[in-house]
Short mmCIF file of C-alpha atoms in Angstrom, two decimals:
data_model
loop_
_atom_site.label_atom_id
_atom_site.label_comp_id
_atom_site.label_asym_id
_atom_site.label_seq_id
_atom_site.Cartn_x
_atom_site.Cartn_y
_atom_site.Cartn_z
CA SER A 210 -22.04 6.94 24.60
CA ILE A 211 -24.12 9.15 22.37
CA ASP A 212 -22.03 12.18 23.41
CA ASN A 213 -18.98 10.73 21.62
CA TYR A 214 -20.83 9.77 18.42
CA ASN A 215 -19.14 11.01 15.25
CA PRO A 216 -21.53 10.86 12.27
CA ASN A 217 -18.61 10.97 9.81
CA ILE A 218 -17.09 7.60 10.81
CA GLY A 219 -17.56 5.18 7.93
CA LYS A 220 -18.20 7.95 5.39
CA ASN A 221 -16.51 7.68 2.01
CA PHE A 222 -15.20 10.72 0.18
CA ILE A 223 -12.82 11.81 -2.58
CA ASP A 224 -9.92 14.21 -2.09
CA ASP A 225 -7.45 14.97 -4.89
CA SER A 226 -8.35 11.89 -7.00
CA PHE A 227 -8.03 9.48 -4.07
CA LYS A 228 -10.94 7.73 -2.35
CA PHE A 229 -10.96 7.56 1.44
CA GLN A 230 -13.05 6.16 4.28
CA ILE A 231 -13.12 7.82 7.69
CA ILE A 232 -12.14 5.23 10.33
CA ASN A 233 -12.08 7.38 13.47
CA ASP A 234 -12.01 11.02 14.59
CA SER A 235 -8.55 11.64 13.17
CA CYS A 236 -7.72 8.93 10.60
CA VAL A 237 -8.78 7.67 7.18
CA SER A 238 -8.00 4.65 5.05
CA LEU A 239 -7.23 5.10 1.36
CA THR A 240 -9.76 2.86 -0.38
CA GLY A 241 -9.32 3.62 -4.07
CA HIS A 242 -8.44 6.10 -6.75
CA GLN A 243 -9.80 8.03 -9.70
CA LEU A 244 -6.46 8.29 -11.43
CA GLY A 245 -7.52 6.90 -14.77
CA SER A 246 -5.77 4.21 -16.72
CA GLY A 247 -4.03 6.19 -19.42
CA SER A 248 -0.36 5.92 -20.23
CA GLY A 249 2.27 7.99 -18.53
CA LEU A 250 0.72 8.61 -15.12
CA GLY A 251 4.25 8.89 -13.65
CA ASP A 252 4.56 8.64 -9.88
CA ILE A 253 1.59 8.19 -7.56
CA VAL A 254 2.29 10.05 -4.35
CA VAL A 255 -0.19 9.14 -1.63
CA PRO A 256 -0.94 12.17 0.56
CA SER A 257 -0.32 12.07 4.31
CA THR A 258 -3.62 13.85 5.00
CA ALA A 259 -7.07 14.08 3.43
CA THR A 260 -9.73 16.71 4.00
CA TYR A 261 -13.48 16.14 4.39
CA ASN A 262 -15.87 19.00 5.18
CA GLY A 263 -12.98 21.20 6.32
CA GLN A 264 -11.50 18.62 8.71
CA ASN A 265 -8.05 17.15 8.08
CA TYR A 266 -7.53 13.44 8.66
CA SER A 267 -4.25 11.50 8.76
CA VAL A 268 -3.94 8.72 6.19
CA TYR A 269 -3.50 5.66 8.39
CA SER A 270 -3.73 2.77 5.94
CA ILE A 271 -3.98 1.61 2.36
CA GLY A 272 -7.14 -0.48 2.11
CA ASN A 273 -7.63 -3.86 0.45
CA GLY A 274 -7.12 -3.54 -3.32
CA ALA A 275 -6.97 0.27 -3.10
CA LEU A 276 -4.18 0.89 -5.61
CA GLY A 277 -4.39 -2.29 -7.63
CA TRP A 278 -4.55 -2.65 -11.38
CA ILE A 279 -3.22 0.80 -12.25
CA PRO A 280 -1.09 0.40 -15.40
CA PHE A 281 1.53 2.76 -16.75
CA ILE A 282 2.93 4.21 -13.52
CA ASP A 283 6.51 4.56 -12.42
CA ARG A 284 6.47 4.54 -8.63
CA ILE A 285 4.04 4.49 -5.74
CA ILE A 286 5.25 6.59 -2.81
CA LEU A 287 3.64 6.15 0.61
CA PRO A 288 4.05 8.87 3.27
CA GLU A 289 5.23 8.47 6.84
CA GLY A 290 2.28 7.77 9.10
CA ILE A 291 0.90 4.85 7.09
CA ILE A 292 0.73 1.90 9.51
CA GLU A 293 -0.90 -0.81 7.40
CA VAL A 294 -1.13 -1.94 3.78
CA GLY A 295 -4.18 -4.12 3.18
CA GLN A 296 -4.64 -7.35 1.24
CA ASN A 297 -4.01 -7.04 -2.50
CA ALA A 298 -3.42 -3.29 -2.04
CA PHE A 299 -1.15 -3.00 -5.10
CA ASN A 300 -2.27 -6.19 -6.85
CA GLY A 301 -1.56 -5.95 -10.58
CA SER A 302 -0.04 -2.49 -10.36
CA GLY A 303 2.23 -1.54 -13.24
CA CYS A 304 4.84 0.28 -11.11
CA THR A 305 8.54 -0.56 -11.08
CA SER A 306 9.01 0.45 -7.42
CA ILE A 307 7.03 1.14 -4.28
CA LEU A 308 8.54 3.30 -1.53
CA LEU A 309 7.31 2.19 1.89
CA PRO A 310 7.47 4.41 5.01
CA ASN A 311 9.34 3.52 8.19
CA SER A 312 6.06 3.89 10.10
CA LEU A 313 4.66 0.78 8.35
CA LYS A 314 3.88 -2.20 10.62
CA LYS A 315 1.82 -4.66 8.55
CA ILE A 316 1.55 -5.71 4.90
CA GLY A 317 -1.49 -7.82 4.09
CA GLU A 318 -1.69 -11.01 2.08
CA GLY A 319 -0.99 -10.64 -1.62
CA ALA A 320 -0.30 -6.90 -1.32
CA PHE A 321 2.18 -7.03 -4.23
CA SER A 322 0.73 -9.94 -6.19
CA HIS A 323 0.85 -9.75 -9.97
CA CYS A 324 3.02 -6.62 -9.94
CA GLN A 325 4.64 -7.66 -13.21
CA GLU A 326 6.91 -4.59 -13.50
CA LEU A 327 8.05 -4.36 -9.87
CA GLU A 328 11.86 -4.76 -9.87
CA SER A 329 12.88 -4.25 -6.25
CA ILE A 330 11.41 -3.43 -2.89
CA GLU A 331 12.73 -2.49 0.54
CA ILE A 332 10.71 -3.61 3.57
CA PRO A 333 11.21 -1.33 6.64
CA ALA A 334 12.23 -2.62 10.06
CA GLY A 335 9.55 -4.25 12.17
CA VAL A 336 7.06 -4.92 9.36
CA ARG A 337 4.95 -8.08 9.36
CA ILE A 338 4.29 -9.32 5.83
CA VAL A 339 2.00 -12.21 4.87
CA ASN A 340 2.40 -13.95 1.49
CA GLY A 341 3.18 -10.66 -0.15
CA PHE A 342 4.68 -11.43 -3.55
CA TRP A 343 3.10 -13.82 -6.05
CA ASN A 344 3.76 -13.73 -9.73
CA CYS A 345 6.09 -10.72 -9.72
CA GLU A 346 7.95 -11.65 -12.87
CA SER A 347 10.38 -8.69 -12.88
CA LEU A 348 11.24 -8.74 -9.15
CA LYS A 349 15.01 -9.03 -8.80
CA GLN A 350 15.74 -7.81 -5.26
CA VAL A 351 14.03 -7.75 -1.85
CA ILE A 352 15.64 -5.97 1.11
CA LEU A 353 14.32 -6.77 4.59
CA HIS A 354 15.39 -4.57 7.48
CA ASP A 355 15.83 -5.72 11.10
CA GLY A 356 12.78 -7.21 12.68
CA ALA A 357 10.80 -7.63 9.45
CA GLU A 358 8.73 -10.78 9.82
CA TRP A 359 7.74 -12.97 6.85
CA LEU A 360 4.76 -15.28 7.21
CA GLY A 361 3.34 -17.78 4.75
CA ILE A 362 4.52 -20.42 2.35
CA ASN A 363 3.85 -18.50 -0.88
CA LEU A 364 5.82 -15.43 0.04
CA LEU A 365 7.91 -15.27 -3.13
CA SER A 366 6.11 -17.65 -5.48
CA ILE A 367 6.58 -17.28 -9.24
CA CYS A 368 9.27 -14.59 -9.09
CA PRO A 369 11.62 -16.08 -11.71
CA LYS A 370 14.09 -13.17 -11.87
CA LEU A 371 14.60 -12.90 -8.11
CA LYS A 372 18.36 -12.97 -7.49
CA GLU A 373 18.83 -11.33 -4.08
CA VAL A 374 17.03 -11.27 -0.76
CA PHE A 375 18.89 -9.23 1.86
CA PHE A 376 18.16 -9.59 5.58
#
């Protein structure tokens, strides 16, 4: 009904160098960044909330390609509350590790593709992951917690240094 219409849904905005899109009355999706591409960015810590016009929104998801192709970073740290990581979300990222929250439920296709520096990753319990790792040349270890579900035939393609997958 017109009484429940929120004119902010679908709006894009920037808060603290991150780009967001409002998806409902209380949540946003991280859709990009303005972090630059210089050397030595260190850790990227995704915030758990974002503010638009004085209203706080919970960060619900990492959108398709949102944090891809950022070179020269150490780690990407996602906060609790993130439910979904979109397709190619970290594609081509230069990080060595990505810390995923226990609240995570779905990882989209190719989310970690071409992460040449990624060395290890731990997938929380109950996460559904689709063809997540292609061409991760430095990946040595994957840890899957109880109930993590792997789908797809190219899940760990072209990961020549992979030595351990723990279930």
